[in-house]
CSV table of C-alpha atoms in Angstrom, one decimal:
chain,number,residue,atom,x,y,z
A,1,MET,CA,55.1,-82.4,29.9
A,2,THR,CA,56.0,-84.8,32.7
A,3,SER,CA,55.9,-88.2,32.8
A,4,PHE,CA,51.5,-87.9,34.4
A,5,ALA,CA,50.8,-85.9,31.9
A,6,ALA,CA,51.6,-88.2,29.1
A,7,LEU,CA,49.4,-90.5,30.4
A,8,LEU,CA,46.3,-88.3,29.1
A,9,ASN,CA,48.7,-88.5,25.8
A,10,PRO,CA,49.9,-91.1,25.4
A,11,MET,CA,51.4,-90.6,21.2
A,12,TYR,CA,53.9,-87.9,23.3
A,13,LYS,CA,57.2,-89.9,24.5
A,14,VAL,CA,58.9,-88.7,28.0
A,15,GLU,CA,62.5,-88.8,27.2
A,16,SER,CA,63.8,-86.8,29.4
A,17,LYS,CA,65.2,-87.8,32.3
A,18,ALA,CA,64.5,-85.1,34.7
A,19,LEU,CA,60.8,-84.9,33.6
A,20,ALA,CA,60.6,-88.2,35.2
A,21,ILE,CA,62.3,-87.4,38.4
A,22,TYR,CA,60.3,-84.7,38.5
A,23,SER,CA,56.8,-87.0,38.2
A,24,VAL,CA,58.1,-89.8,40.4
A,25,VAL,CA,59.1,-87.0,43.0
A,26,CYS,CA,55.8,-85.0,42.8
A,27,VAL,CA,53.6,-88.3,43.2
A,28,SER,CA,55.4,-89.4,45.5
A,29,LEU,CA,54.6,-85.9,47.9
A,30,SER,CA,51.2,-86.1,46.9
A,31,LEU,CA,50.9,-89.8,47.7
A,32,ILE,CA,52.1,-89.2,51.2
A,33,SER,CA,50.1,-86.2,51.6
A,34,LEU,CA,47.1,-88.1,51.0
A,35,VAL,CA,48.1,-90.9,53.0
A,36,ALA,CA,48.4,-88.8,56.4
A,37,ALA,CA,44.8,-87.6,55.0
A,38,VAL,CA,43.9,-91.0,55.6
A,39,PHE,CA,45.5,-90.8,58.2
A,40,LEU,CA,44.3,-88.4,59.7
A,41,LEU,CA,40.5,-88.4,58.6
A,42,GLY,CA,39.8,-92.6,59.7
A,43,CYS,CA,41.7,-92.0,63.1
A,44,SER,CA,39.5,-90.2,64.4
A,45,ARG,CA,35.4,-90.9,65.2
A,46,GLN,CA,33.9,-87.7,65.3
A,47,ILE,CA,35.6,-86.8,62.3
A,48,ARG,CA,34.8,-89.8,60.5
A,49,ALA,CA,31.0,-89.5,61.4
A,50,LEU,CA,30.7,-86.7,59.2
A,51,ALA,CA,29.3,-88.0,55.7
A,52,ASN,CA,31.0,-85.5,53.6
A,53,ASN,CA,34.2,-86.7,55.7
A,54,ARG,CA,33.8,-90.6,55.6
A,55,LEU,CA,33.6,-89.0,51.7
A,56,VAL,CA,36.7,-87.2,51.6
A,57,LEU,CA,38.9,-90.2,53.4
A,58,TYR,CA,37.2,-93.0,50.0
A,59,MET,CA,38.2,-90.8,47.9
A,60,SER,CA,41.6,-90.2,49.1
A,61,ILE,CA,41.8,-93.9,49.6
A,62,SER,CA,41.0,-94.2,46.0
A,63,LEU,CA,43.4,-91.2,44.7
A,64,ALA,CA,45.8,-92.8,46.5
A,65,PHE,CA,45.5,-96.6,44.7
A,66,ALA,CA,45.9,-95.1,41.5
A,67,LEU,CA,49.0,-93.1,42.8
A,68,GLY,CA,50.5,-95.9,43.6
A,69,ALA,CA,49.8,-98.0,40.9
A,70,TYR,CA,51.4,-95.1,38.9
A,71,LEU,CA,54.4,-95.2,41.2
A,72,VAL,CA,54.7,-98.9,40.2
A,73,ALA,CA,54.1,-98.7,36.3
A,74,ALA,CA,56.9,-96.0,36.3
A,75,GLU,CA,59.6,-97.5,38.4
A,76,ALA,CA,59.2,-101.2,38.0
A,77,LYS,CA,59.2,-101.1,34.0
A,78,LEU,CA,56.8,-103.8,33.9
A,79,THR,CA,56.2,-105.9,30.6
A,80,GLY,CA,53.3,-108.6,29.8
A,81,ILE,CA,50.7,-108.9,32.1
A,82,ALA,CA,51.3,-107.1,35.1
A,83,CYS,CA,51.6,-103.9,32.6
A,84,LYS,CA,48.4,-105.0,31.8
A,85,ALA,CA,46.8,-105.8,35.2
A,86,VAL,CA,48.3,-102.1,36.4
A,87,GLY,CA,47.6,-100.7,33.9
A,88,MET,CA,43.7,-101.9,34.0
A,89,PHE,CA,43.7,-100.8,38.2
A,90,MET,CA,45.1,-97.7,37.6
A,91,HIS,CA,42.2,-97.0,34.6
A,92,TYR,CA,39.7,-98.0,37.1
A,93,ALA,CA,41.1,-96.2,40.5
A,94,PHE,CA,41.0,-93.2,38.8
A,95,LEU,CA,37.7,-93.5,37.6
A,96,SER,CA,36.1,-94.5,41.1
A,97,THR,CA,38.0,-91.0,41.8
A,98,PHE,CA,36.1,-89.7,39.7
A,99,PHE,CA,33.2,-91.1,40.5
A,100,TRP,CA,33.7,-90.2,44.3
A,101,CYS,CA,33.9,-87.0,43.3
A,102,LEU,CA,30.0,-87.6,41.5
A,103,VAL,CA,29.4,-89.1,44.5
A,104,MET,CA,30.3,-85.9,46.7
A,105,ALA,CA,28.3,-83.2,44.5
A,106,TRP,CA,25.3,-85.4,45.5
A,107,HIS,CA,25.3,-85.8,48.3
A,108,CYS,CA,26.0,-81.8,48.3
A,109,TYR,CA,23.0,-81.5,46.5
A,110,GLU,CA,21.1,-83.1,48.8
A,111,VAL,CA,22.2,-81.4,52.1
A,112,LEU,CA,22.3,-78.5,50.3
A,113,VAL,CA,18.9,-78.3,47.8
A,114,LYS,CA,16.8,-81.5,49.6
A,115,VAL,CA,17.2,-79.8,53.4
A,116,PHE,CA,13.8,-80.5,54.6
A,117,THR,CA,14.2,-84.7,53.9
A,118,SER,CA,12.8,-87.5,55.7
A,119,LYS,CA,15.4,-90.1,54.7
A,120,GLY,CA,17.9,-88.2,57.1
A,121,GLN,CA,21.5,-87.5,56.0
A,122,LYS,CA,23.0,-91.1,56.0
A,123,LEU,CA,24.9,-92.4,53.2
A,124,SER,CA,22.7,-94.9,51.4
A,125,ARG,CA,24.0,-97.7,49.9
A,126,ARG,CA,23.6,-96.3,46.7
A,127,MET,CA,26.5,-93.9,46.6
A,128,TYR,CA,29.0,-96.9,47.9
A,129,LEU,CA,28.4,-98.5,44.4
A,130,LEU,CA,27.8,-95.9,42.3
A,131,ALA,CA,31.3,-94.5,43.1
A,132,MET,CA,32.6,-98.9,42.8
A,133,LEU,CA,31.0,-100.3,40.5
A,134,PRO,CA,30.8,-98.4,37.9
A,135,PRO,CA,34.1,-97.7,37.3
A,136,ILE,CA,34.7,-101.0,36.9
A,137,LEU,CA,32.7,-101.3,33.9
A,138,LEU,CA,34.7,-99.0,31.2
A,139,PRO,CA,38.5,-101.3,31.6
A,140,VAL,CA,37.0,-104.5,31.4
A,141,ILE,CA,34.9,-103.5,28.5
A,142,LEU,CA,37.6,-101.8,27.5
A,143,ALA,CA,39.9,-105.4,27.9
A,144,ALA,CA,37.6,-107.6,26.5
A,145,GLN,CA,36.9,-105.6,22.8
A,146,SER,CA,40.9,-105.1,21.9
A,147,GLY,CA,42.0,-108.2,23.7
A,148,PHE,CA,44.6,-106.4,26.5
A,149,ASP,CA,45.9,-104.4,23.5
A,150,ALA,CA,44.9,-100.8,25.0
A,151,TYR,CA,46.8,-101.0,27.7
A,152,THR,CA,50.1,-102.3,26.1
A,153,SER,CA,53.0,-98.8,25.3
A,154,SER,CA,52.0,-101.0,21.7
A,155,GLY,CA,47.9,-100.5,21.8
């Protein structure tokens, strides 16, 4: 089990140095690929003009932040409030990525099923708000309920 998989099962302790290195290398490669995708999608106005490409761009940015936070948490050996802050941010970033997937599914529904709508195919602010605001609620509620103990290794 890699260190990244240990995030999903906090009871499992990663003891192998090889697995820790493997996790960091694979997450780093994913992060490099995401940064390249963000760069390519962000450079061209023609590519960025399509709504589905903008959604992929925003989801890639969100996932890049989550993976960057994971690398910081894995390598910096943070303690105290810094560890809790990185844990909360990583929780928010992964939730935001999943909500961007929800927005992409919603957009696909509107494009494929509601073909003849009068609104057009522009992304509304509701879609952006859906992907960015609700994911912050769970980390905030969890932190308030547990006093930030949920974001420590002992919590």
